[in-house]
CSV table of C-alpha atoms and ligand atoms in Angstrom, one decimal:
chain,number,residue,atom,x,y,z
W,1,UNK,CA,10.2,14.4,-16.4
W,2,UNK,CA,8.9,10.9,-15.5
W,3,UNK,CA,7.9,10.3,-12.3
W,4,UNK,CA,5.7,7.2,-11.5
W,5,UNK,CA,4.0,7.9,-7.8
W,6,UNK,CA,3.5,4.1,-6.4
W,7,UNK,CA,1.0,5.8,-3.6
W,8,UNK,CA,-1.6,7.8,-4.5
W,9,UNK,CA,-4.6,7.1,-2.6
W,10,UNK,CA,-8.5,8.5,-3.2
W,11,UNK,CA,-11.7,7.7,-2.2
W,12,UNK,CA,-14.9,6.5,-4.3
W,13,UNK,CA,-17.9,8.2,-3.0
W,14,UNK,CA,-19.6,4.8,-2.1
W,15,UNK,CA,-17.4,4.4,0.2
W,16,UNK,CA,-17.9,7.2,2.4
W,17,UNK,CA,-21.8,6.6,1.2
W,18,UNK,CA,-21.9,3.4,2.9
W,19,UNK,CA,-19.5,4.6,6.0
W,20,UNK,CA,-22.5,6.8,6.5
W,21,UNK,CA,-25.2,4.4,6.6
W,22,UNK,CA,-23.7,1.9,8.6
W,23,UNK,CA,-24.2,1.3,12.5
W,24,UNK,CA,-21.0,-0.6,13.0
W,25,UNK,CA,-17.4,0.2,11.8
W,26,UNK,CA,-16.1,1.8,10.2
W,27,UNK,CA,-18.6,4.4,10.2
W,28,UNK,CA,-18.6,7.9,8.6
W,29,UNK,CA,-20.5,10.7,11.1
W,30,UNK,CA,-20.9,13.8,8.9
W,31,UNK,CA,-21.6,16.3,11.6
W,32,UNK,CA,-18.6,15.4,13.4
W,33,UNK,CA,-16.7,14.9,10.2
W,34,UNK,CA,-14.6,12.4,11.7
W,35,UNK,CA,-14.2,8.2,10.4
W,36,UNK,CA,-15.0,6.1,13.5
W,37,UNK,CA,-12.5,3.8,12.7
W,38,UNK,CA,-13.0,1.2,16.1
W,39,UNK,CA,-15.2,2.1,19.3
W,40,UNK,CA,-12.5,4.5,20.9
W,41,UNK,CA,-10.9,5.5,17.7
W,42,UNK,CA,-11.7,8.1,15.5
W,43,UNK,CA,-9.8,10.3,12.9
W,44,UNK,CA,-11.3,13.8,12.0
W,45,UNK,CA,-11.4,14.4,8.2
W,46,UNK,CA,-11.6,17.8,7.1
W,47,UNK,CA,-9.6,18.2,4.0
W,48,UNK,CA,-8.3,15.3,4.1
W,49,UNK,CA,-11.6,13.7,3.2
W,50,UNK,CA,-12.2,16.4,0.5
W,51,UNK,CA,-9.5,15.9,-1.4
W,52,UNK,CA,-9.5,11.9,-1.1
W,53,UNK,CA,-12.8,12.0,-2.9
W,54,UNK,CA,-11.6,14.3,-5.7
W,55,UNK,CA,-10.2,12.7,-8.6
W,56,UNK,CA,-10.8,15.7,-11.4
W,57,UNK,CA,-8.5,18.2,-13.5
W,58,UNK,CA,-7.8,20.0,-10.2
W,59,UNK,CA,-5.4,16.6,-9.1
W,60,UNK,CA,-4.4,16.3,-12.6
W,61,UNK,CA,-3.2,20.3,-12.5
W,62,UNK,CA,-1.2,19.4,-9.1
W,63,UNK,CA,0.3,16.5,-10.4
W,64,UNK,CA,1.3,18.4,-13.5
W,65,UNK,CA,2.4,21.2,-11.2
W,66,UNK,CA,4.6,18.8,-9.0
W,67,UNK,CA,6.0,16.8,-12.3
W,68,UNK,CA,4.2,13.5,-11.2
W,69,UNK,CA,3.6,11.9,-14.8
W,70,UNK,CA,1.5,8.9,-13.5
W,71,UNK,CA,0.3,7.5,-10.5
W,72,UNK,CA,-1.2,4.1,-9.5
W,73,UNK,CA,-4.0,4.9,-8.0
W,74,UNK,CA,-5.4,2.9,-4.5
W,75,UNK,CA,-8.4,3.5,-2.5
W,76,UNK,CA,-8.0,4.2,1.4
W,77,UNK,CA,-8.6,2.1,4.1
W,78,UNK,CA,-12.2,1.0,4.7
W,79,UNK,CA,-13.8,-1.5,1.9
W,80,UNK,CA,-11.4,-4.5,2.1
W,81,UNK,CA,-11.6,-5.5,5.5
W,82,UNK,CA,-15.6,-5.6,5.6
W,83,UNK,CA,-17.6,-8.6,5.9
W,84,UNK,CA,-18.0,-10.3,2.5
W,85,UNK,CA,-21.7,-9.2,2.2
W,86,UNK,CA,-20.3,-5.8,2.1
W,87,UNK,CA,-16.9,-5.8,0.7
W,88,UNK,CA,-17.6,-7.8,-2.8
W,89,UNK,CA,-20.0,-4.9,-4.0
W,90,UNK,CA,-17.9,-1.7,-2.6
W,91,UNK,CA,-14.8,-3.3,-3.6
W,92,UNK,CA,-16.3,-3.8,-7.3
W,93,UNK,CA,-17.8,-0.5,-6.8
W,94,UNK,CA,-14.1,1.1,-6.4
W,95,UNK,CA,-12.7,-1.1,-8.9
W,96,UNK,CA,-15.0,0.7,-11.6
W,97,UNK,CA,-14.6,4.0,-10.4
W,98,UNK,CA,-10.6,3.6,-10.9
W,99,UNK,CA,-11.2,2.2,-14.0
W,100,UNK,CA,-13.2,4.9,-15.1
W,101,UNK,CA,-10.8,7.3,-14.1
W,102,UNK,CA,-7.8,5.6,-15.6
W,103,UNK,CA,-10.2,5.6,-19.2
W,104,UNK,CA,-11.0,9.6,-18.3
W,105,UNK,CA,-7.4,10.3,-18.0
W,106,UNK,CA,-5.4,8.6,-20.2
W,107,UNK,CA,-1.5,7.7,-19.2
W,108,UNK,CA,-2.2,9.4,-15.9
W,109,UNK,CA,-3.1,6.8,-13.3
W,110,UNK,CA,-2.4,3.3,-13.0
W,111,UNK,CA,-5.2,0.9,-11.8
W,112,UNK,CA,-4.7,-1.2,-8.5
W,113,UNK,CA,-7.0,-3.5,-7.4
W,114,UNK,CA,-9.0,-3.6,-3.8
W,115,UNK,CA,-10.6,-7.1,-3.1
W,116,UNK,CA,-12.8,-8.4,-0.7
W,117,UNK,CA,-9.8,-10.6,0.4
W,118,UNK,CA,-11.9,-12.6,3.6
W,119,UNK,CA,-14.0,-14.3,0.2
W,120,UNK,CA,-11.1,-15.7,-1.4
W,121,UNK,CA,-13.2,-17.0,-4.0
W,122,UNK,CA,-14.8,-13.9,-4.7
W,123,UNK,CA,-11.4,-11.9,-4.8
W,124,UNK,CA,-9.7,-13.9,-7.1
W,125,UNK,CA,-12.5,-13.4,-9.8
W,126,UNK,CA,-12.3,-10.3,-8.6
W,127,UNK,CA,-8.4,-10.3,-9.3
W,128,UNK,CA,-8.8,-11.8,-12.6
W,129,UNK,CA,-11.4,-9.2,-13.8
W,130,UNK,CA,-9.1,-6.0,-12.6
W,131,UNK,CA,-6.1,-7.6,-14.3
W,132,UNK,CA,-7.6,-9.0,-17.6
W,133,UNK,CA,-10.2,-6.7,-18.5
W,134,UNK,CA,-9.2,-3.5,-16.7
W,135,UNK,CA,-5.9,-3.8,-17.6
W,136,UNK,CA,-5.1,-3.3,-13.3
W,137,UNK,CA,-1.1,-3.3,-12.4
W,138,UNK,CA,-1.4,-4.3,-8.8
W,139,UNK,CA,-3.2,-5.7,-6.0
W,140,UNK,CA,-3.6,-3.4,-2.8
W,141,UNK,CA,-4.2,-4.7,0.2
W,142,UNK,CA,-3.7,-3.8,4.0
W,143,UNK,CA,-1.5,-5.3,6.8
W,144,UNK,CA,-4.3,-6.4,8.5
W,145,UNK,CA,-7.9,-7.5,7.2
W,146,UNK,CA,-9.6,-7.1,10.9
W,147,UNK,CA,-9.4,-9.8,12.3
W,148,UNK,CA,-7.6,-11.8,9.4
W,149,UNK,CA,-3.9,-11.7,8.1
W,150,UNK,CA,-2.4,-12.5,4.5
W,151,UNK,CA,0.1,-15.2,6.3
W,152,UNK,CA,-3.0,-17.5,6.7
W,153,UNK,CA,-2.7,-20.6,4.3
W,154,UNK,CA,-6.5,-19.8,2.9
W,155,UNK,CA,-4.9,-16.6,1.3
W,156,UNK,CA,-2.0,-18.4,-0.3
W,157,UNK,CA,-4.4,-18.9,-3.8
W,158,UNK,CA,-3.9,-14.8,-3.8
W,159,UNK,CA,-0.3,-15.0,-4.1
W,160,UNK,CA,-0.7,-17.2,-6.6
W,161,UNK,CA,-2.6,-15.1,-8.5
W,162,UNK,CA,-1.0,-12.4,-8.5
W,163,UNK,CA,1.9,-14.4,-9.3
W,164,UNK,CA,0.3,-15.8,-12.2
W,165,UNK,CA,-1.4,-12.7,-13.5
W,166,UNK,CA,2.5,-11.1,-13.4
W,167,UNK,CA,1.2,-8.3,-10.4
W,168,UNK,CA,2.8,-7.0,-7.6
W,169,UNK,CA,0.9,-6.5,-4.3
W,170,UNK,CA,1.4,-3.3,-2.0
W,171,UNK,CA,0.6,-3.5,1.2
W,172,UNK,CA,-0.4,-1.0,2.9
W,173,UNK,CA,-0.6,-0.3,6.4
W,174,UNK,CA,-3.8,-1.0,8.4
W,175,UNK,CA,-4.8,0.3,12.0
W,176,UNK,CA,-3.2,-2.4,14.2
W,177,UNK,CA,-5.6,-4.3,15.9
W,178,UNK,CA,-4.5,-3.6,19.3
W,179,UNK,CA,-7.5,-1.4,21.2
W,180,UNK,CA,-4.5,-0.6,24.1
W,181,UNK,CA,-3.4,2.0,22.1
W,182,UNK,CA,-6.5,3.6,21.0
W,183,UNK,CA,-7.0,6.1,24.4
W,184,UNK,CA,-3.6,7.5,22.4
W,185,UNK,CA,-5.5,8.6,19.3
W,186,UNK,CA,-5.5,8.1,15.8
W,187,UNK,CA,-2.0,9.3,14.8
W,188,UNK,CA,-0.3,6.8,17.5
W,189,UNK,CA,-2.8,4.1,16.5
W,190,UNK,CA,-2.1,5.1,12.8
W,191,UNK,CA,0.5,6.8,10.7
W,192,UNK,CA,2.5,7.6,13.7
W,193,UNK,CA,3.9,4.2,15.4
W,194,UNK,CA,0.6,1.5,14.8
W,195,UNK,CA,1.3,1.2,11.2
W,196,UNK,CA,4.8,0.7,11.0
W,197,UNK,CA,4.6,-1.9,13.4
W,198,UNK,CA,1.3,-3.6,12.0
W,199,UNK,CA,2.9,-3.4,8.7
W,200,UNK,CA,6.5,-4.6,9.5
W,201,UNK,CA,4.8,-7.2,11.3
W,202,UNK,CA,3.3,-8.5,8.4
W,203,UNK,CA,5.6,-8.7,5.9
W,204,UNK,CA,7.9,-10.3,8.4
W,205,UNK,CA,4.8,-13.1,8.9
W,206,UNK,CA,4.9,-13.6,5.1
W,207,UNK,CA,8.4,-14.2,5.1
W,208,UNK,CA,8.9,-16.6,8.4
W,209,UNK,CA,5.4,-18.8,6.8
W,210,UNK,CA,7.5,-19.2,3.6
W,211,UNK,CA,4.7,-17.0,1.2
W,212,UNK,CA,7.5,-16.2,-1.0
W,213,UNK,CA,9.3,-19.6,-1.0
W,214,UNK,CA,5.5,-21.1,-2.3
W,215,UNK,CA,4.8,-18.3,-4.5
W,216,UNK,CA,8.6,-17.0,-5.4
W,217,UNK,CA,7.3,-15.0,-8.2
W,218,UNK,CA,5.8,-12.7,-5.8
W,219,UNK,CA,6.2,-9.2,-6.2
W,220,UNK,CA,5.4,-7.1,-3.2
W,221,UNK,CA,6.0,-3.4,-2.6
W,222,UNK,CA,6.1,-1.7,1.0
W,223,UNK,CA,5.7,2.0,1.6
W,224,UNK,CA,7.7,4.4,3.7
W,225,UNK,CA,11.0,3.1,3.4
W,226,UNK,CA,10.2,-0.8,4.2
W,227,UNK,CA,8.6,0.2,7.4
W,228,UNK,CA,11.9,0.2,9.7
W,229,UNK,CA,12.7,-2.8,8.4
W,230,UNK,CA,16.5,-1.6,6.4
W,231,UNK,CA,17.5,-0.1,9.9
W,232,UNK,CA,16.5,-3.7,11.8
W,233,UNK,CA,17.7,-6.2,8.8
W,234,UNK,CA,20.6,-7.3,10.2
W,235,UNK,CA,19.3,-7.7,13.9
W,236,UNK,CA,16.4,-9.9,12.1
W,237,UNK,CA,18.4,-12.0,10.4
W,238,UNK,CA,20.5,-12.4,13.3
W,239,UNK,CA,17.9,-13.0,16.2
W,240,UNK,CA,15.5,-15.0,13.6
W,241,UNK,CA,17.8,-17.5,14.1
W,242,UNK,CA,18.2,-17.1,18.0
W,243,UNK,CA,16.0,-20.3,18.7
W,244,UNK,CA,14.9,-22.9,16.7
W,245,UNK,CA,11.5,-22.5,15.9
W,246,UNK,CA,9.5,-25.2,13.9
W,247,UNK,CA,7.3,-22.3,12.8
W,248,UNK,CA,9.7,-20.4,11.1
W,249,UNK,CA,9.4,-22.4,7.7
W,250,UNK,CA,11.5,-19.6,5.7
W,251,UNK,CA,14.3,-21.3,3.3
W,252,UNK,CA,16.1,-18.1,3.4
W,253,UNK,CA,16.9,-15.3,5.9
W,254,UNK,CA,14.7,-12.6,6.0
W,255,UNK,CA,16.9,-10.1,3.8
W,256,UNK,CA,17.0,-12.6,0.9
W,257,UNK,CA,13.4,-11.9,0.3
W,258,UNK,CA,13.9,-7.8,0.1
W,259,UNK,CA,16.7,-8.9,-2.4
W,260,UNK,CA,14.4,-11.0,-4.6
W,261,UNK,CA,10.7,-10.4,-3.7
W,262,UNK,CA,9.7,-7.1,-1.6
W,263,UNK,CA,11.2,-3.5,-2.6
W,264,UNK,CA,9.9,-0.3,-0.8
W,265,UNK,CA,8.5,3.1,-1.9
W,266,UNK,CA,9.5,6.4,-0.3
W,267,UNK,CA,5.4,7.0,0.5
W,268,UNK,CA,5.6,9.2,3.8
W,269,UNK,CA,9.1,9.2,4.8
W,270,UNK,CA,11.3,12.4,4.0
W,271,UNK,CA,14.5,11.7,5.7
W,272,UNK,CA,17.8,11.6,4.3
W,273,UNK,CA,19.2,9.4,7.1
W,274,UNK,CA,16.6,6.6,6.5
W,275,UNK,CA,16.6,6.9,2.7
W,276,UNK,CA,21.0,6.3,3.1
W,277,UNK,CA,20.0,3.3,5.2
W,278,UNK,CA,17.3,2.0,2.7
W,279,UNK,CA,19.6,2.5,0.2
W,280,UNK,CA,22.9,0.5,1.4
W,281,UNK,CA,20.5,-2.0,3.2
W,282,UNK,CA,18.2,-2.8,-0.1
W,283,UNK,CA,19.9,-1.3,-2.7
W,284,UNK,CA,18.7,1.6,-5.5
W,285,UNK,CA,17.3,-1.0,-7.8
W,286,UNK,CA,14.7,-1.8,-4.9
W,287,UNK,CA,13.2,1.6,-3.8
W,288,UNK,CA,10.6,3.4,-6.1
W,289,UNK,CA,8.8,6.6,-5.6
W,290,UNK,CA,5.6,6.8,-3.6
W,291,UNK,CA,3.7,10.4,-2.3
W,292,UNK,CA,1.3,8.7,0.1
W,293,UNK,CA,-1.2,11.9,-1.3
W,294,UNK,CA,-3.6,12.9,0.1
W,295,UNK,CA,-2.1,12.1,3.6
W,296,UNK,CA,1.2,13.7,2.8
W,297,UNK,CA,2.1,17.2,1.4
W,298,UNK,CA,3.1,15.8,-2.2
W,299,UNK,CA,5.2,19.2,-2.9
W,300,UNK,CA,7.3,18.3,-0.3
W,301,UNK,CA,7.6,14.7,-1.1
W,302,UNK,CA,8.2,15.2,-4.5
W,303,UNK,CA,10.9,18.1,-3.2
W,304,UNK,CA,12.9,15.5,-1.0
W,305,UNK,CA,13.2,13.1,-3.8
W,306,UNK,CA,14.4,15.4,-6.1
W,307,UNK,CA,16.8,17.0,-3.9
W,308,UNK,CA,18.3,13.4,-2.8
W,309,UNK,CA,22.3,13.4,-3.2
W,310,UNK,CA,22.0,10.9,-5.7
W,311,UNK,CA,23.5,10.3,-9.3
W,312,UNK,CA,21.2,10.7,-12.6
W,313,UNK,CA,21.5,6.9,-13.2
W,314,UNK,CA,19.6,6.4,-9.5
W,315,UNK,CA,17.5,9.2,-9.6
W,316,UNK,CA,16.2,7.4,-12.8
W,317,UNK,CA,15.9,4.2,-11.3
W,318,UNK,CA,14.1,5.5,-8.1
W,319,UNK,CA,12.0,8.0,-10.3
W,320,UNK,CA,10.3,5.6,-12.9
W,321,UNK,CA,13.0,2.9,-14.1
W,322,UNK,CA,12.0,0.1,-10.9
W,323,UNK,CA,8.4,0.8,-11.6
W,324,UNK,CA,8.8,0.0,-14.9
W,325,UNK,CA,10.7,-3.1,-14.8
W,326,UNK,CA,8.2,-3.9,-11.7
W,327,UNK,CA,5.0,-3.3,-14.0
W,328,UNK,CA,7.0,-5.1,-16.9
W,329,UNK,CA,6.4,-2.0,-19.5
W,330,UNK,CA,7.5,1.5,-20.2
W,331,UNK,CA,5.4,4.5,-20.3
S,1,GRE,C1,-1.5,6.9,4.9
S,1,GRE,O1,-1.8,6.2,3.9
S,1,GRE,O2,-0.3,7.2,5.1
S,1,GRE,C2,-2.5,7.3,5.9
S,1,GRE,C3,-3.7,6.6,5.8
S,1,GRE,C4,-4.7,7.0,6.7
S,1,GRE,C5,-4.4,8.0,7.6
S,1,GRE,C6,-3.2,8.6,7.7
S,1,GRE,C7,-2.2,8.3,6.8
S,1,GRE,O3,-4.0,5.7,4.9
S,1,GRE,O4,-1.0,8.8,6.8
S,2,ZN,ZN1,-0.8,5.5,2.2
């Protein structure tokens, strides 16, 4: 079986290293085990963090176990969004730990490429190198960069790049920046509401400061499902247009751009209902699969998928087929 797993996340140990060493966020507090994400938010780690950091046979075993063939592998939240004097050397760091796994495992994972996006300069060598010399699919990056968002002009050159280099870029979700919602914890701050919103935000941003009308060979893949967005399409095409906006600098509506630019992965989200939505909203030829391990139970990811009422010809299509025409090869 092929299976090509679009999220599949892991840690390098020099990230957690330097999470442990540094006074301001995020930090890493061993005793506690818990990632001190912002002042009032924290997210315990336990085996979580564990199995982030392990990248051996015993993930190779699982994957084998569950039928995933390969998997392009991104690191977690926590080296992108530093300060430059940080992020360009843990964000190289990273870069040459994936590549050395994707050289110890052959065919197995996929590189993607973390950046020290707030030194544009610096991540477009950066881009350049992961692409050209260790053969890197993708660019992964985060709905926000704290304090920073991809819609701002200075980032456009990464589009570009990507564009030019024939990548896609996933975004990932990010921990809003909104500190209201941190006395609710890490899960409402986090996978539970703040993501989806950060996230949906985003990509809506990108599309209303015409990213993909500058760069329209952008490829961009968002996780669970488009983030809401298939159940909202047709309200934000509709109310888009409410008010005229000189802001909204967009040639097309907002779904044109999920026709032509953005497809989703099924990373985190195991209902029917919203895959049937996703599905008549952005079409089978735009959703690929995606486990979102470690923070998801792959078995039971990899359980819905196959289990979807769906014909051979889709399963196929949502199993490895997009992938490959996304990553412009065959495995
Ligand atoms: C995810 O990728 O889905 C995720 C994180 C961090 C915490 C929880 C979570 O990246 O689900
Ligand atoms: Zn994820």
């Amino acid at each position: 079986m092929k299976l090509i797993d679009l999220e599949h996340h892991f840690y390098d140990p020099s990230t957690i290293e330097a999470m442990q060493n540094r006074k301001g966020f995020p930090n890493y507090d061993p005793e506690k085990d818990v990632i001190n994400w912002h002042k009032d938010l924290s997210m315990p780690q336990g085996i979580l963090l564990k199995r982030l950091l392990d990248v051996s046979e015993k993930r190779i075993e699982l994957m084998d176990e569950l039928g995933i063939s390969t998997a392009v592998l991104s690191t977690s939240q926590g080296v992108e969004d530093l300060d430059p004097s940080e992020s360009v050397e843990l964000t190289r760091k990273t870069n040459d730990a994936v590549y050395d796994i994707t050289r110890r495992y052959p065919g197995r994972f996929l590189g993607s490429a973390i950046l020290p996006t707030k030194d544009v300069d610096a991540a477009l060598k950066e881009m350049e190198r992961c692409v050209k010399e260790l053969g890197f699919v993708c660019w992964h990056t985060h709905s926000n960069l704290g304090g920073a968002s991809l819609e701002e002009e200075r980032f456009l050159p990464l589009f570009e790049k990507a564009a030019e280099l024939g990548v896609y870029i996933y975004l990932h979700p990010n921990i809003p920046e909104m500190p209201q919602l941190y006395k609710y914890g890490f899960t409402m701050a986090g996978p539970g509401a703040g993501f989806t919103v950060d996230t949906m935000l985003t990509v809506l941003k990108l599309i209303v400061c015409g990213v993909f009308d500058k760069v329209p060979a952008t490829r961009m893949v968002v996780g669970h499902f488009g983030e809401a967005i298939p159940f909202l399409m047709d309200r934000i095409d509709n109310r888009m247009n409410f008010l005229p906006n000189p802001a909204l600098i967009n040639k097309e509506k907002p779904s044109y751009y999920f026709q032509h630019n953005i497809q989703v992965s099924t990373s985190g989200n195991m209902s029917p209902e919203a895959f049937e939505c996703t599905k008549k909203v952005f079409g089978i030829d735009n959703i690929m699969f995606g486990s979102d391990y470690a923070f998801e139970d792959p078995k039971e990811m990899v359980d819905f998928v196959k289990t979807l009422d769906i014909t051979k010809e889709e399963q196929d299509k949502l199993f490895f087929k997009n992938a490959e025409k996304l990553m412009n090869r065959t495995f």
